[in-house]
mmCIF file of C-alpha atoms and ligand atoms in Angstrom:
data_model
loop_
_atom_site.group_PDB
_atom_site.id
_atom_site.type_symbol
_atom_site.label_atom_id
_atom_site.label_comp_id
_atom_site.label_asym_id
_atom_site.label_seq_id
_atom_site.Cartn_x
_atom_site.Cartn_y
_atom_site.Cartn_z
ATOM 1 C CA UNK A 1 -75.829 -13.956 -7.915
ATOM 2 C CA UNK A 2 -72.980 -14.340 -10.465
ATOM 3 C CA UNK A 3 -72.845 -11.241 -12.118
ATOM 4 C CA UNK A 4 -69.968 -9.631 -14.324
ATOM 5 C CA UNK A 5 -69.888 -5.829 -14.406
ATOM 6 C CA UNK A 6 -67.922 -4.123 -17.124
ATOM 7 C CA UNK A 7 -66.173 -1.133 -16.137
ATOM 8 C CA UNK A 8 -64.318 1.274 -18.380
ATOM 9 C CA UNK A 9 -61.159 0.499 -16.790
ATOM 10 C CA UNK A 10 -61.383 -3.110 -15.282
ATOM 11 C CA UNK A 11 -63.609 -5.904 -14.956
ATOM 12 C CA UNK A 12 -65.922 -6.830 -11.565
ATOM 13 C CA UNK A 13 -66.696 -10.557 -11.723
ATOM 14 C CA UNK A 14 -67.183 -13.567 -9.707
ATOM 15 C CA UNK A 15 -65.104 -15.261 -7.041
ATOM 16 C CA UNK A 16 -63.132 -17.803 -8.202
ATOM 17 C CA UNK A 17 -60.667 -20.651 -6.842
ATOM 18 C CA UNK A 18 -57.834 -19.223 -8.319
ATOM 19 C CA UNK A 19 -58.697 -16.251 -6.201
ATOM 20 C CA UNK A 20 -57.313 -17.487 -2.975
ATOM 21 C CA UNK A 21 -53.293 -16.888 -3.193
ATOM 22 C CA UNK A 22 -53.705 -12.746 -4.103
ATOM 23 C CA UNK A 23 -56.295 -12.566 -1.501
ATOM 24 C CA UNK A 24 -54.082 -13.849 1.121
ATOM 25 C CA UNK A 25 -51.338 -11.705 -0.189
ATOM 26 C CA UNK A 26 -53.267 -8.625 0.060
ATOM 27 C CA UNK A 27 -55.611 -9.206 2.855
ATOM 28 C CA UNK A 28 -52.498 -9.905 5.032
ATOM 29 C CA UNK A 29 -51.450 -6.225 5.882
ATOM 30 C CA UNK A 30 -53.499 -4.602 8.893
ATOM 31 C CA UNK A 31 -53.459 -1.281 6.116
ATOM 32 C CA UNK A 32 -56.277 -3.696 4.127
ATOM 33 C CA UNK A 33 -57.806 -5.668 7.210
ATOM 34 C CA UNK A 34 -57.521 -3.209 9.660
ATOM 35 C CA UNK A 35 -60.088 -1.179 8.100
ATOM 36 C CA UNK A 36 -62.700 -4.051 8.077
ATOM 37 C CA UNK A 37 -64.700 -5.343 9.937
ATOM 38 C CA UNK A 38 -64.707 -8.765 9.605
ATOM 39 C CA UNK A 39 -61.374 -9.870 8.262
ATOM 40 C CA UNK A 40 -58.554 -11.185 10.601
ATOM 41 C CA UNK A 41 -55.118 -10.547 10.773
ATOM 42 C CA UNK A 42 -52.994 -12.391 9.985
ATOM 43 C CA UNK A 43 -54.841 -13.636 7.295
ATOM 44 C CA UNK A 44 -53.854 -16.918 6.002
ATOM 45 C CA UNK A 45 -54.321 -18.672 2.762
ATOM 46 C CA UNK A 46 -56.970 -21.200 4.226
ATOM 47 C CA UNK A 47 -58.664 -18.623 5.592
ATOM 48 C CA UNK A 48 -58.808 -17.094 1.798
ATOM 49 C CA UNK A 49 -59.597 -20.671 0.644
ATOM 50 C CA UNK A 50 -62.366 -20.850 3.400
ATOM 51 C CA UNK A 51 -64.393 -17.812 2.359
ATOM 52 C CA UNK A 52 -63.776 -19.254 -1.553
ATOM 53 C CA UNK A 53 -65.936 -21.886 -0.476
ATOM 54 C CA UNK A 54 -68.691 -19.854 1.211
ATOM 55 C CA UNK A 55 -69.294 -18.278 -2.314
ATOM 56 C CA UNK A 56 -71.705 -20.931 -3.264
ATOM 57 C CA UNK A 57 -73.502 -20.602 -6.269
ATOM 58 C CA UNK A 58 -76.968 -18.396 -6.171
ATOM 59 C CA UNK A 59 -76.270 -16.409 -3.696
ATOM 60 C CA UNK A 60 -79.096 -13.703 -3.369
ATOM 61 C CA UNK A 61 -78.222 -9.962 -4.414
ATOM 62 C CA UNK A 62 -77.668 -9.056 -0.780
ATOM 63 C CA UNK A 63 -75.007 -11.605 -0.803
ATOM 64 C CA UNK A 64 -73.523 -10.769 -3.807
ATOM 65 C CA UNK A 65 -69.500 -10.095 -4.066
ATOM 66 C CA UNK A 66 -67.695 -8.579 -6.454
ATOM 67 C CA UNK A 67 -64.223 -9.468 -7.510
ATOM 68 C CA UNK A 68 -62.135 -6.306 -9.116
ATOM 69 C CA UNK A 69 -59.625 -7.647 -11.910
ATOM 70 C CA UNK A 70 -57.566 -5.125 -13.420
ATOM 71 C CA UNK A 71 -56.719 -5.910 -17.145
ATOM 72 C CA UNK A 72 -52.544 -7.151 -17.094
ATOM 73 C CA UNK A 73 -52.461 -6.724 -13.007
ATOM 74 C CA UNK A 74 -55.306 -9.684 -12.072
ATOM 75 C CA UNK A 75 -56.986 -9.239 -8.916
ATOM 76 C CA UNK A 76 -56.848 -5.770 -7.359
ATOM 77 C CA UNK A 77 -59.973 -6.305 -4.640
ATOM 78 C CA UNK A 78 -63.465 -6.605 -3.827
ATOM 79 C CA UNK A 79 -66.817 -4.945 -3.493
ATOM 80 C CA UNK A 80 -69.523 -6.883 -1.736
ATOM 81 C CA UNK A 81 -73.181 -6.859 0.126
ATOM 82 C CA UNK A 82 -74.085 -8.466 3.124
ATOM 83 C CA UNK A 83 -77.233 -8.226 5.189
ATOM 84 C CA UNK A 84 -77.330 -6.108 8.295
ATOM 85 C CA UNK A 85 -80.391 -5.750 10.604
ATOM 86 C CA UNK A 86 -81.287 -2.648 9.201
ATOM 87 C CA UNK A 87 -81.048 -3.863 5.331
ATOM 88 C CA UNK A 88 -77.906 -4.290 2.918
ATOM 89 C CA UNK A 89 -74.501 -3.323 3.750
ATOM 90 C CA UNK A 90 -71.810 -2.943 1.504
ATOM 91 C CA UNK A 91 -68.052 -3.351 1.912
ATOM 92 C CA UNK A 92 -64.859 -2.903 0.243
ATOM 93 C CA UNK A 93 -61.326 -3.175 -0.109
ATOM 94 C CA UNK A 94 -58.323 -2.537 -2.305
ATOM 95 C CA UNK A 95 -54.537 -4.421 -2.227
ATOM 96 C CA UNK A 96 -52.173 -1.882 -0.901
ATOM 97 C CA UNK A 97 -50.342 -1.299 -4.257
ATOM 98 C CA UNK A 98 -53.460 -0.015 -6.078
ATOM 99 C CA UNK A 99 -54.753 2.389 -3.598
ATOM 100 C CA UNK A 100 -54.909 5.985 -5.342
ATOM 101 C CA UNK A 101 -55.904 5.651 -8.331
ATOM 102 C CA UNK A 102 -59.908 6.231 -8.630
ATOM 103 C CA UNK A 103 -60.396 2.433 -8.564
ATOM 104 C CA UNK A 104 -62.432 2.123 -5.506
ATOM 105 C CA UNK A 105 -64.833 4.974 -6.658
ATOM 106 C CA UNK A 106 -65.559 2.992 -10.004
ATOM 107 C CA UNK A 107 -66.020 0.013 -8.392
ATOM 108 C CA UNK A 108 -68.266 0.709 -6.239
ATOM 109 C CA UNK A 109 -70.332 3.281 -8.306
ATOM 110 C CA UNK A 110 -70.651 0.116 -10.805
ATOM 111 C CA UNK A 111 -71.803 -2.056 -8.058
ATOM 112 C CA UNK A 112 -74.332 0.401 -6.835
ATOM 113 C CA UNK A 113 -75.700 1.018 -10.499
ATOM 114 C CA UNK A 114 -76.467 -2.727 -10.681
ATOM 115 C CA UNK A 115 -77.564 -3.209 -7.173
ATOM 116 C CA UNK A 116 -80.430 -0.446 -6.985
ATOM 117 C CA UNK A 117 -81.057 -1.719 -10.582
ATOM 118 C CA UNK A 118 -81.576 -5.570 -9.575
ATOM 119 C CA UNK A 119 -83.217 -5.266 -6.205
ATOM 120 C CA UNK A 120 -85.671 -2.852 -4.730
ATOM 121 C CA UNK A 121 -84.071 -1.745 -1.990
ATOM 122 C CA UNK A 122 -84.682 2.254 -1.037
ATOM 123 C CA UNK A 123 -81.658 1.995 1.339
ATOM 124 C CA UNK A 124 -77.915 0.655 1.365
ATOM 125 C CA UNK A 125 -75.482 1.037 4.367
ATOM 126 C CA UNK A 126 -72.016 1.138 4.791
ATOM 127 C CA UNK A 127 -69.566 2.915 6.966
ATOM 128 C CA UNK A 128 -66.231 3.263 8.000
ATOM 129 C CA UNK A 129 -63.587 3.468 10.548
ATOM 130 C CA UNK A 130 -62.950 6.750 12.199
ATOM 131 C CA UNK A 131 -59.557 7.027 10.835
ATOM 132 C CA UNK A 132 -60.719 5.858 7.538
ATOM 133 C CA UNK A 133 -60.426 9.442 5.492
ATOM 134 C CA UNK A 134 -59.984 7.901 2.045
ATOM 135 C CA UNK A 135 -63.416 5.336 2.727
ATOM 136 C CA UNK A 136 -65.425 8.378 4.226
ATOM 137 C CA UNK A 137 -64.019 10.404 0.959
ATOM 138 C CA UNK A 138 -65.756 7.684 -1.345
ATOM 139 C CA UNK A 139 -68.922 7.897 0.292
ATOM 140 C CA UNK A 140 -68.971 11.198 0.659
ATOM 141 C CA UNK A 141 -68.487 11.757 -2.978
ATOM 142 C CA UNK A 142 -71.193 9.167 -4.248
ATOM 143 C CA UNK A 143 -73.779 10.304 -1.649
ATOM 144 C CA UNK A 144 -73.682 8.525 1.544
ATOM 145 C CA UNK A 145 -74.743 10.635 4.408
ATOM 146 C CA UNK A 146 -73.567 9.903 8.067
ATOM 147 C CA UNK A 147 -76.339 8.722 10.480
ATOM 148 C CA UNK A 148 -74.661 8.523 13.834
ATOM 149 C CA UNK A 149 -71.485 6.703 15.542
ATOM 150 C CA UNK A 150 -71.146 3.361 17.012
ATOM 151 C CA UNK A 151 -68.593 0.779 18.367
ATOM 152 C CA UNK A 152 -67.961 -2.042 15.857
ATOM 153 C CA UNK A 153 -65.896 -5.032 16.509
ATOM 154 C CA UNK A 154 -62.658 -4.848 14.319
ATOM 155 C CA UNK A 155 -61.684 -8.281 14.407
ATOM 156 C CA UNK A 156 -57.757 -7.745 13.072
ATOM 157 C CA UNK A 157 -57.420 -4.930 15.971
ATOM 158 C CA UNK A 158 -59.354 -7.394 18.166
ATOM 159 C CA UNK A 159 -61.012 -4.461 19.174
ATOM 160 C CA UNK A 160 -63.924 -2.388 19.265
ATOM 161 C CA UNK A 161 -63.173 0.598 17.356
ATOM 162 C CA UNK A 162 -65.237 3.870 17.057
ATOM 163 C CA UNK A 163 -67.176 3.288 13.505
ATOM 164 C CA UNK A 164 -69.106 6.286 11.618
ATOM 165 C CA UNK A 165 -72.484 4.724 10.332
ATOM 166 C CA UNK A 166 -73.673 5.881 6.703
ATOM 167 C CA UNK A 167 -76.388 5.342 4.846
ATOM 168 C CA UNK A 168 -77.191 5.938 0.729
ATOM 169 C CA UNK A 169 -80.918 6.227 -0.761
ATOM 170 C CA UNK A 170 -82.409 5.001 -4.082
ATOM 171 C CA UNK A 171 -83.232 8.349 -5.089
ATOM 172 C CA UNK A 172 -80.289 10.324 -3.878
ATOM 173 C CA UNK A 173 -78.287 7.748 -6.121
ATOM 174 C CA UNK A 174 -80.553 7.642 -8.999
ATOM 175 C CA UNK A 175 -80.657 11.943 -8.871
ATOM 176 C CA UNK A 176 -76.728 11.608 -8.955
ATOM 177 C CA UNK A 177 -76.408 9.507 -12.318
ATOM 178 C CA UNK A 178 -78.570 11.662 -13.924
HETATM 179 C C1 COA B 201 -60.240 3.009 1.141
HETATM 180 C C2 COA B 201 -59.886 2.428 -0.219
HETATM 181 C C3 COA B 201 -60.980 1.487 -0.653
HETATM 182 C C4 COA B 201 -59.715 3.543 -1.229
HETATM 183 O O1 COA B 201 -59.538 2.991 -2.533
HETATM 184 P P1 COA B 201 -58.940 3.896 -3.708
HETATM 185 O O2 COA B 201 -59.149 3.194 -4.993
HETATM 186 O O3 COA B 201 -57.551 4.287 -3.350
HETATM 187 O O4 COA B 201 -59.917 5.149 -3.609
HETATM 188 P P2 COA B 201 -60.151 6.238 -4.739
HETATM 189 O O5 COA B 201 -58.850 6.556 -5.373
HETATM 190 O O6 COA B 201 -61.268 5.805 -5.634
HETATM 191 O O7 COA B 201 -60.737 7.459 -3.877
HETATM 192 C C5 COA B 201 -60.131 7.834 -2.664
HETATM 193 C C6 COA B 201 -60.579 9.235 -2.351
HETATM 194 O O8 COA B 201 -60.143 9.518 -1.017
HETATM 195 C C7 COA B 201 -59.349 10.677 -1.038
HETATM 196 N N1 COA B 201 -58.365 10.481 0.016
HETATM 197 C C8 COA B 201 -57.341 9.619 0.039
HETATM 198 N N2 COA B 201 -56.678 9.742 1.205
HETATM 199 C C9 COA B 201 -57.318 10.688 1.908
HETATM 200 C C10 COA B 201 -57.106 11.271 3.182
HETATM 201 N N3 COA B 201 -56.116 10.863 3.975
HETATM 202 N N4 COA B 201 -57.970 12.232 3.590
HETATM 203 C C11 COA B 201 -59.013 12.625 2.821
HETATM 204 N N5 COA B 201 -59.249 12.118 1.588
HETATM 205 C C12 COA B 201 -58.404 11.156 1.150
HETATM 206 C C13 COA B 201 -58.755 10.733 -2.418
HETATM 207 O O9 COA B 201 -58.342 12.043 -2.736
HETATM 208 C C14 COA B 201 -59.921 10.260 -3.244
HETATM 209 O O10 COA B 201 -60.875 11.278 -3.429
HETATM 210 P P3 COA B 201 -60.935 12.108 -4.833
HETATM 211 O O11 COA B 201 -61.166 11.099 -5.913
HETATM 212 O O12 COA B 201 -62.103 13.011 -4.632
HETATM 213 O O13 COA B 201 -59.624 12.785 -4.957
HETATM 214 C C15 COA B 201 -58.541 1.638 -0.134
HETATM 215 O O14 COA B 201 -57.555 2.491 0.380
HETATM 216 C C16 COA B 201 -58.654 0.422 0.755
HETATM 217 O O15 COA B 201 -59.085 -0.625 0.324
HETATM 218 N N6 COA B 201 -58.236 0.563 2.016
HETATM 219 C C17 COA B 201 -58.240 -0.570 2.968
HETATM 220 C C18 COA B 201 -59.609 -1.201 3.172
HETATM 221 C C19 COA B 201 -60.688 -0.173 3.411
HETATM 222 O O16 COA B 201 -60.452 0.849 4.009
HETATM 223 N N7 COA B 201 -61.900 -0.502 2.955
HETATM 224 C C20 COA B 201 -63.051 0.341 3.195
HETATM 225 C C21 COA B 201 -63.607 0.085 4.534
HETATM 226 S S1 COA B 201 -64.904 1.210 4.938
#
């Protein structure tokens, strides 16, 4: 789905071409990638140009990503969904220099607002690296629970790494933003 968010401090919008060069530049530090899942390291510009391309047009909601473009600084990161076999998963990362700020905690409580508002999912999941104190911080704070450990593939470590699985319900989320 193409779908702008309006935040009170930056915008969440679409992918675009133009995207490619600061995604390279900030997915190409193992502090960003090493933390995810599913991006390599190094990370190259074609590879940033390659997953530009996979953002085809009418994507469903569970496919949906979200770009984060802070007014004067351009493209900060990205909040997206993907499908996982137990329902929608959603991911996250912010360039190095903008880590600390609150950012990630707006983002993605704007991209859960409009997610539980535009499909009728009862459950999201997400997750994060062991070491991952800041991610686990987020989720903590916006009402992810943890529902076991397992041993996700970390494909910039090339390695298996030990992954704490968390999960977020409709109605602990819509109790919150009451
Ligand atoms: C993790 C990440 C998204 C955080 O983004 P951010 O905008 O800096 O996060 P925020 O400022 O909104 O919130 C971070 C929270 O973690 C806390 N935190 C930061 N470092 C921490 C640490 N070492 N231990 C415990 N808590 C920590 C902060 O205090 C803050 O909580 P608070 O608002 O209650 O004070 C960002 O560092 C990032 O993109 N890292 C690399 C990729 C990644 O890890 N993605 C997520 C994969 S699960």
């Amino acid at each position: 789905m193409n779908v702008t968010l309006q935040t009170a401090g930056f915008l969440l919008r679409p992918a675009q071409v133009g995207d490619a060069e600061p995604i390279a530049r900030y997915l190409n530090d193992l502090d960003v990638s090493g933390n995810l899942a599913r991006v390599p390291f190094p990370y190259h510009l074609a590879d940033a140009k390659a997953w530009l391309r996979s953002r085809v047009p009418g994507l469903p909601a569970e496919e949906t990503n979200l770009t984060i473009e802070l007014p004067g600084e351009g493209l900060a990161g990205h909040v997206g969904f993907h499908r996982g076999p137990q329902g929608p998963i959603i991911g996250y990362w912010l360039g190095k220099p903008f880590w600390g700020r609150g950012i990630m905690t707006a983002a993605v409580t704007a991209s859960l607002d409009w997610f539980f508002d535009a499909t009728s999912h009862d459950t999201i999941y997400s997750g994060v690296f062991h070491f991952n104190a800041a991610s686990l911080a987020i989720q903590r704070k916006l009402g992810f629970t943890e529902t076991g450990r397992s041993q996700l593939l970390c494909l910039a470590r090339n390695a298996e790494v030990e992954h704490i699985d968390t999960k977020l319900t409709r109605s602990v989320w819509k109790a919150r933003a009451q």
